[in-house]
Amino acid sequence: MDTHHNAPLAFVLDEARARYAQARPRARDVHEAACHHLPGGNTRTVLYHGPFPLRAERGEGAYLFDTDGHRYLNLLGEYTAGLFGHSHPAIMAALTRAQAIGMNLGAHNLAEAELARLVTQRFRVMERVRFTNSGTEANLMAVATCRHVTGRDKVMVFDGGYHGGLLYFGGGGIPINAPYAYVVAPYNDTEGTRALIEAHRDDLACILVEPMLGSTGCIPAQPGFLAALREGASAIGAKLIFDEVMTSRFAAHGSAVDVGSAVGAGDDTPSEALGGGALAGVAPDMMTLGKWVGGGMSFGAYGGAADVMAIYDPSREGAMPHAGTFNNNIFSMTAGAVALRDIFTPHVAADLHARGERLRAAINAIFADRGIAMCASGVGSLINVHAVAGPVTTPRDLANSIDEAKELLFLDLLERGYYIARRGFIALSMVITDDEIDGFLEALSQVVDARRAALPHGRR
């Protein structure tokens, strides 16, 4: 491969884009055909990248195969939904059993009760739980629940937060967000957020927060920040919601904020995560789940204290309705029960968490050893590479990130057979081995060495 060691970033990126396109003629054809029926040939914005997006043909285990015959180690992990890889045998067997039971039953089934038992057992905050079809739905329902039970209107969210397609607050928010009255607070700014809580104390219904900003770049909560939210919400009678659609994979038991005491006990997993052990024990009023908890199927869940969730008990007078044809669909219910009970056990959760911690440290060492002003943030098995020197503690720290440098890494890693998100995101699946991680780190080292002149430099 011609690396043009001394070429500027714009030149080598154009070259990398051209090589990408030349190697994927079928993907180009499929994309151009799709543009006749889908806006931009796309129905899921996060997957789009130029010059035209990668087009998958199939997945097997830890590997993805594209339409042009290339194979990649899939380090993207379906943005955390792919925790179990592409074809985990226990998940596949569960889906076969579900198919034999029959689709579209239109009735309560046995699997939903079992999955509910497992969810409430695993995530103690959720004394009662209800299922949805996505994390977006789960977060919308959690917010609606809190607004109803408090009788208040306003919803505190955080700049850079992402809670689904209608609850996106990068840059402060988007025009198509669900039409609530939002108070947008600065993430990891404890004093600034406390002041906003106090200013809106009479009409703030809930605080919706990710224990780690996921889509914005895997930015963990700093020590004391979540505890301050808990204290502030309790003081004014508002509800605290943890969106753990992504971060719930961190903890062997309970909320991800218990990771220091739960996952780290008795193994090599670092005992301090999500900004530090000071976060352990911070309990929200409500919690949302999604992605992996349904075994990789369409799934979401919201839950909390039994008395709050009782508003959805249809045997009670005046109960609130919560509909959804596929809330209890047999595929998600069956696969989710197998995933929680038999596959992603506490021991497996601890191992995956430790593997991710080691990977993030190794990525940062590669950048630091070569004087490259890039870094990796995150917790455990969720990592994001940034084209800034770091540290990254708020979305504002990414203001000067060089987006083209991340794209160059993305394209060069694809060429070597490794698939991460275009934005630098990595979500390890449990089927990726240590040897495969070592191979990725070697490939990253090669890319950084080849592109050193084009990548940002500076001390970290």
XYZ file of C-alpha atoms in Angstrom:
460
model
C 0.000 0.000 0.000
C 1.312 3.449 -0.947
C 1.244 5.377 2.306
C 2.690 8.767 1.257
C 4.296 9.287 4.659
C 4.853 13.033 4.207
C 1.553 13.874 2.543
C -0.914 16.192 4.316
C -4.132 14.801 5.783
C -6.422 16.008 2.977
C -4.319 14.291 0.319
C -3.991 10.913 2.017
C -7.673 10.943 2.978
C -8.703 11.503 -0.647
C -6.442 8.628 -1.597
C -7.943 6.375 1.086
C -11.484 7.211 -0.052
C -10.581 6.388 -3.650
C -9.081 3.030 -2.638
C -12.165 2.261 -0.567
C -14.472 2.971 -3.510
C -12.349 1.057 -6.021
C -12.417 -2.054 -3.809
C -16.232 -2.010 -3.425
C -17.954 -1.681 -6.801
C -20.951 -3.778 -5.777
C -21.545 -1.696 -2.657
C -21.536 1.409 -4.858
C -24.102 -0.137 -7.206
C -26.381 -1.183 -4.336
C -26.117 2.270 -2.790
C -26.965 4.052 -6.032
C -29.993 1.800 -6.507
C -31.111 2.368 -2.918
C -31.028 6.134 -3.433
C -34.035 5.780 -5.739
C -36.169 4.568 -2.827
C -34.502 5.781 0.400
C -33.364 9.353 1.125
C -29.620 9.156 0.570
C -29.981 5.377 0.216
C -30.305 5.296 3.983
C -32.814 4.447 6.710
C -30.427 4.576 9.683
C -28.370 7.751 9.774
C -25.546 6.549 12.031
C -24.464 3.926 9.479
C -23.911 6.403 6.666
C -20.413 7.451 5.653
C -18.759 8.626 2.456
C -18.008 8.112 -0.312
C -20.780 5.511 0.054
C -21.480 3.262 3.047
C -20.187 -0.222 3.654
C -22.797 -2.769 2.569
C -22.963 -5.928 4.679
C -23.944 -9.260 3.165
C -23.797 -11.456 6.256
C -22.278 -11.899 9.699
C -20.811 -14.931 11.405
C -19.478 -15.022 14.950
C -17.206 -12.010 15.382
C -16.873 -11.368 11.651
C -18.740 -9.271 9.099
C -18.673 -10.000 5.355
C -19.450 -7.267 2.835
C -20.997 -7.425 -0.615
C -17.585 -7.263 -2.285
C -16.087 -10.280 -0.542
C -14.149 -8.577 2.252
C -14.104 -9.950 5.782
C -13.774 -7.765 8.881
C -13.408 -8.353 12.593
C -16.533 -6.543 13.768
C -15.479 -4.229 16.581
C -18.557 -2.032 16.152
C -20.797 -4.597 17.847
C -24.004 -3.119 16.363
C -23.563 -0.070 18.613
C -23.837 -2.375 21.695
C -26.818 -4.444 20.485
C -24.412 -7.032 19.059
C -23.029 -8.090 22.426
C -23.358 -11.776 21.506
C -21.794 -11.624 18.047
C -23.631 -12.405 14.837
C -24.714 -15.982 15.375
C -24.328 -17.110 18.961
C -25.497 -20.741 19.012
C -27.646 -20.335 22.130
C -29.397 -17.282 20.642
C -29.916 -19.080 17.339
C -31.388 -22.085 19.165
C -33.703 -19.794 21.149
C -34.966 -18.182 17.956
C -35.593 -21.593 16.441
C -37.657 -22.547 19.494
C -39.536 -19.253 19.274
C -40.323 -19.853 15.633
C -41.715 -23.270 16.493
C -43.975 -21.677 19.142
C -45.457 -19.437 16.474
C -45.316 -15.763 15.592
C -47.867 -13.044 16.358
C -49.631 -14.868 19.157
C -51.690 -11.881 20.268
C -51.682 -13.144 23.857
C -49.571 -13.223 26.979
C -46.833 -15.822 26.636
C -44.545 -17.709 28.986
C -41.305 -16.087 27.840
C -42.274 -12.530 28.809
C -42.821 -13.477 32.451
C -39.450 -15.227 32.578
C -37.626 -12.307 30.986
C -39.309 -9.878 33.389
C -38.169 -12.019 36.321
C -34.595 -12.040 35.045
C -34.533 -8.298 34.358
C -35.833 -7.325 37.789
C -33.445 -9.775 39.402
C -30.453 -8.393 37.490
C -31.320 -4.695 37.696
C -32.528 -4.079 41.215
C -33.819 -0.557 40.587
C -36.482 -2.080 38.358
C -38.911 -3.548 40.877
C -41.442 -3.665 38.067
C -40.686 -3.478 34.347
C -42.503 -3.010 31.057
C -41.153 -3.906 27.636
C -41.002 -1.831 24.461
C -39.561 -2.282 20.984
C -36.573 0.037 21.310
C -34.542 2.152 23.686
C -36.139 5.227 22.149
C -39.594 4.009 23.166
C -38.340 3.056 26.614
C -36.954 6.528 27.265
C -40.067 8.253 25.939
C -42.227 6.100 28.212
C -39.994 6.717 31.239
C -40.179 10.473 30.726
C -43.952 10.327 30.219
C -44.289 8.266 33.395
C -42.352 10.787 35.463
C -44.288 13.732 34.069
C -47.533 11.975 34.987
C -46.630 10.905 38.516
C -45.093 14.267 39.449
C -47.685 16.425 37.715
C -44.865 18.542 36.319
C -43.812 19.365 32.753
C -40.093 20.065 32.390
C -37.447 17.478 31.557
C -33.772 18.026 32.337
C -31.402 16.516 29.766
C -27.729 17.104 29.010
C -25.866 18.670 26.140
C -24.530 15.789 24.074
C -27.068 13.301 25.413
C -28.690 10.736 23.146
C -31.773 8.831 24.260
C -33.115 7.793 20.865
C -34.170 9.312 17.576
C -36.586 11.772 19.203
C -34.415 12.605 22.209
C -31.116 13.797 20.746
C -29.260 16.686 22.371
C -25.979 16.963 20.514
C -25.398 20.684 20.105
C -28.261 21.306 22.515
C -30.987 19.461 20.597
C -32.650 19.009 17.206
C -35.941 20.425 15.841
C -37.657 17.025 15.577
C -37.203 16.058 19.241
C -40.295 15.034 21.188
C -42.041 18.316 22.113
C -41.318 18.513 25.826
C -40.157 21.549 27.752
C -36.445 20.795 28.107
C -33.839 22.162 30.450
C -30.500 21.393 28.767
C -27.746 21.168 31.367
C -23.952 20.886 30.935
C -22.769 17.281 31.389
C -20.223 16.767 34.180
C -20.688 20.356 35.396
C -21.913 19.629 38.904
C -22.319 23.185 40.136
C -23.888 24.457 36.922
C -26.398 21.612 36.956
C -27.243 22.133 40.612
C -28.042 25.760 39.843
C -30.366 24.743 37.006
C -32.137 22.182 39.195
C -32.770 24.840 41.795
C -33.922 27.376 39.197
C -36.551 24.938 37.902
C -37.393 23.243 41.196
C -41.153 23.901 40.990
C -41.781 22.434 37.536
C -38.991 19.929 36.891
C -40.501 16.460 36.493
C -37.371 14.411 35.889
C -33.687 14.325 35.084
C -32.804 12.011 32.187
C -29.098 11.141 32.012
C -26.674 8.573 30.632
C -24.114 7.420 33.231
C -21.735 7.662 30.268
C -22.520 9.816 27.252
C -22.508 7.176 24.546
C -23.164 8.617 21.100
C -21.279 11.814 21.873
C -18.090 9.837 22.406
C -18.118 7.555 25.464
C -17.643 10.315 28.038
C -18.009 8.886 31.574
C -19.639 10.753 34.411
C -17.070 12.307 36.721
C -16.905 11.496 40.442
C -19.772 13.083 42.301
C -21.761 14.175 39.260
C -24.422 11.456 39.358
C -24.553 11.666 43.146
C -25.294 15.385 42.830
C -28.126 14.608 40.414
C -29.552 12.129 42.885
C -29.356 14.663 45.691
C -30.828 17.450 43.571
C -33.739 15.389 42.262
C -34.652 14.149 45.725
C -34.519 17.659 47.173
C -37.137 19.043 44.775
C -39.334 15.960 44.344
C -38.240 15.202 40.770
C -37.465 11.737 39.414
C -34.002 10.605 38.282
C -33.884 8.382 35.180
C -30.738 6.528 34.149
C -30.680 5.704 30.449
C -28.668 2.486 30.532
C -29.525 1.232 27.070
C -25.769 1.088 26.500
C -24.126 1.084 29.930
C -26.171 -1.732 31.494
C -23.631 -4.171 30.037
C -21.020 -2.892 32.518
C -22.576 -4.338 35.633
C -22.851 -7.957 36.669
C -25.717 -6.955 38.959
C -27.725 -3.781 39.295
C -27.178 -0.443 37.610
C -23.950 0.300 35.774
C -23.063 2.719 38.553
C -22.617 -0.323 40.787
C -19.797 -1.549 38.574
C -17.125 -0.716 41.133
C -18.571 -3.024 43.756
C -20.314 -5.567 41.544
C -18.180 -6.317 38.510
C -14.852 -5.468 40.060
C -15.148 -7.728 43.066
C -12.861 -10.730 43.095
C -11.339 -10.426 39.599
C -8.971 -8.275 37.574
C -11.605 -5.727 36.614
C -10.680 -2.220 37.798
C -12.726 -1.385 40.862
C -13.244 2.203 39.750
C -15.263 2.958 36.638
C -17.639 5.597 35.337
C -15.406 8.236 36.848
C -14.663 6.458 40.104
C -15.942 4.256 42.882
C -17.684 7.287 44.397
C -20.502 6.598 41.954
C -21.207 3.143 43.348
C -24.538 3.069 45.111
C -26.187 5.961 43.229
C -29.681 4.639 42.549
C -32.087 6.250 40.055
C -35.851 6.229 40.385
C -36.245 4.718 36.950
C -33.968 2.930 34.515
C -34.179 2.117 30.823
C -32.682 -0.794 28.909
C -32.447 -1.852 25.303
C -30.256 -3.402 22.650
C -28.478 -6.399 24.146
C -31.046 -7.286 26.846
C -33.339 -8.664 24.147
C -30.585 -10.968 22.921
C -29.907 -8.618 20.022
C -33.533 -8.500 18.886
C -35.685 -5.352 18.781
C -36.107 -4.548 22.465
C -36.441 -1.867 25.094
C -37.530 -1.752 28.724
C -38.374 0.841 31.344
C -38.957 0.272 35.008
C -38.638 1.472 38.558
C -40.327 1.306 41.926
C -43.420 -0.876 42.153
C -45.652 2.001 43.248
C -44.621 4.171 40.285
C -44.978 1.384 37.718
C -48.373 0.469 39.199
C -49.962 3.158 37.035
C -49.679 0.629 34.166
C -51.476 -2.169 36.027
C -54.569 -2.705 33.855
C -56.430 -4.351 36.740
C -56.438 -1.032 38.610
C -59.025 1.642 38.072
C -57.678 4.611 36.128
C -54.591 2.754 34.893
C -52.555 4.322 32.090
C -52.528 2.367 28.818
C -49.241 1.222 27.309
C -49.748 -0.459 23.960
C -47.365 -2.052 21.471
C -48.114 -5.049 19.279
C -44.582 -6.394 19.600
C -43.816 -5.398 23.204
C -43.925 -9.068 24.170
C -43.000 -10.592 20.803
C -41.886 -14.164 21.189
C -38.500 -13.691 19.517
C -37.248 -10.880 21.767
C -38.717 -12.452 24.898
C -37.191 -15.890 24.258
C -33.807 -14.624 23.108
C -33.629 -12.111 25.966
C -34.307 -14.746 28.603
C -31.534 -16.959 27.233
C -29.168 -13.977 26.979
C -29.601 -12.905 30.602
C -29.909 -16.329 32.196
C -27.456 -18.470 30.243
C -25.029 -16.356 28.219
C -24.111 -12.970 29.696
C -23.546 -14.230 33.224
C -21.906 -12.080 35.905
C -18.570 -13.790 35.269
C -18.775 -13.135 31.526
C -19.748 -9.514 32.196
C -16.687 -9.082 34.401
C -14.361 -10.637 31.824
C -15.687 -8.445 29.024
C -15.395 -5.340 31.163
C -11.763 -6.121 31.983
C -10.944 -6.871 28.331
C -12.299 -3.487 27.318
C -10.321 -1.693 30.002
C -7.126 -3.310 28.709
C -7.969 -2.441 25.106
C -8.604 1.221 25.845
C -5.327 1.485 27.770
C -3.444 -0.144 24.877
C -4.979 2.223 22.306
C -3.961 5.221 24.394
C -0.447 3.805 24.749
C -0.115 3.522 20.960
C -1.009 7.202 20.530
C 1.126 8.382 23.441
C 4.232 6.405 22.434
C 4.161 8.005 18.981
C 3.359 11.526 20.092
C -0.025 11.494 18.341
C -2.605 13.945 19.744
C -5.425 11.406 19.803
C -7.010 9.470 22.649
C -9.556 6.810 23.542
C -12.250 7.454 26.148
C -14.892 5.190 27.609
C -15.522 2.531 30.198
C -15.045 -1.206 29.896
C -16.137 -2.626 26.572
C -17.395 0.703 25.138
C -14.657 2.912 23.693
C -14.417 5.944 21.428
C -11.309 7.177 19.634
C -11.024 10.964 19.387
C -8.752 13.173 17.324
C -7.882 15.381 20.292
C -5.133 14.984 22.850
C -7.540 14.566 25.755
C -8.618 14.140 28.411
C -12.253 14.209 27.298
C -14.639 14.957 30.153
C -17.345 17.014 28.435
C -18.627 17.393 24.851
C -16.884 20.766 24.769
C -13.535 18.979 24.896
C -14.273 17.620 21.404
C -14.779 21.028 19.803
C -11.364 20.882 18.110
C -11.459 17.202 17.170
C -10.140 16.631 13.646
C -12.896 14.603 12.076
C -10.854 13.755 8.983
C -8.204 12.038 11.101
C -10.815 9.646 12.491
C -12.096 8.943 8.991
C -8.575 8.097 7.851
C -8.161 5.606 10.689
C -11.574 4.120 9.869
C -10.743 3.593 6.188
C -7.231 2.286 6.822
C -8.496 -0.178 9.438
C -11.173 -1.391 7.021
C -8.425 -2.051 4.508
C -6.704 -4.231 7.081
C -9.888 -6.118 7.954
C -11.131 -4.297 11.063
C -14.538 -2.611 11.314
C -15.171 0.191 13.805
C -17.630 3.072 13.551
C -16.705 5.956 11.282
C -16.893 8.202 14.365
C -14.325 6.066 16.216
C -16.737 4.036 18.343
C -15.929 0.474 19.451
C -18.322 -1.889 21.264
C -16.673 -5.205 22.043
C -18.760 -8.313 21.660
C -18.194 -11.218 24.002
C -17.084 -13.502 21.142
C -13.984 -11.446 20.299
C -10.865 -13.137 21.639
C -7.703 -11.679 23.156
C -5.754 -12.826 20.089
C -8.149 -10.940 17.828
C -7.765 -7.825 19.973
C -3.994 -8.186 19.701
C -4.374 -8.338 15.925
C -6.414 -5.144 15.965
C -3.822 -3.359 18.093
C -1.077 -4.411 15.672
C -3.141 -3.105 12.750
C -3.769 0.187 14.572
C -0.043 0.511 15.255
C 0.696 -0.014 11.565
C -1.859 2.588 10.525
C -0.574 5.165 13.001
C 3.020 4.561 11.940
C 2.136 4.843 8.247
C 0.021 7.964 8.715
C 2.060 9.689 11.417
C 2.768 12.774 9.313
C -0.924 13.269 8.559
C -2.256 12.711 12.078
C -2.393 15.437 14.768
C 0.667 15.702 16.976
C 1.224 16.992 20.462
C 1.657 15.952 24.077
C -1.168 14.248 25.918
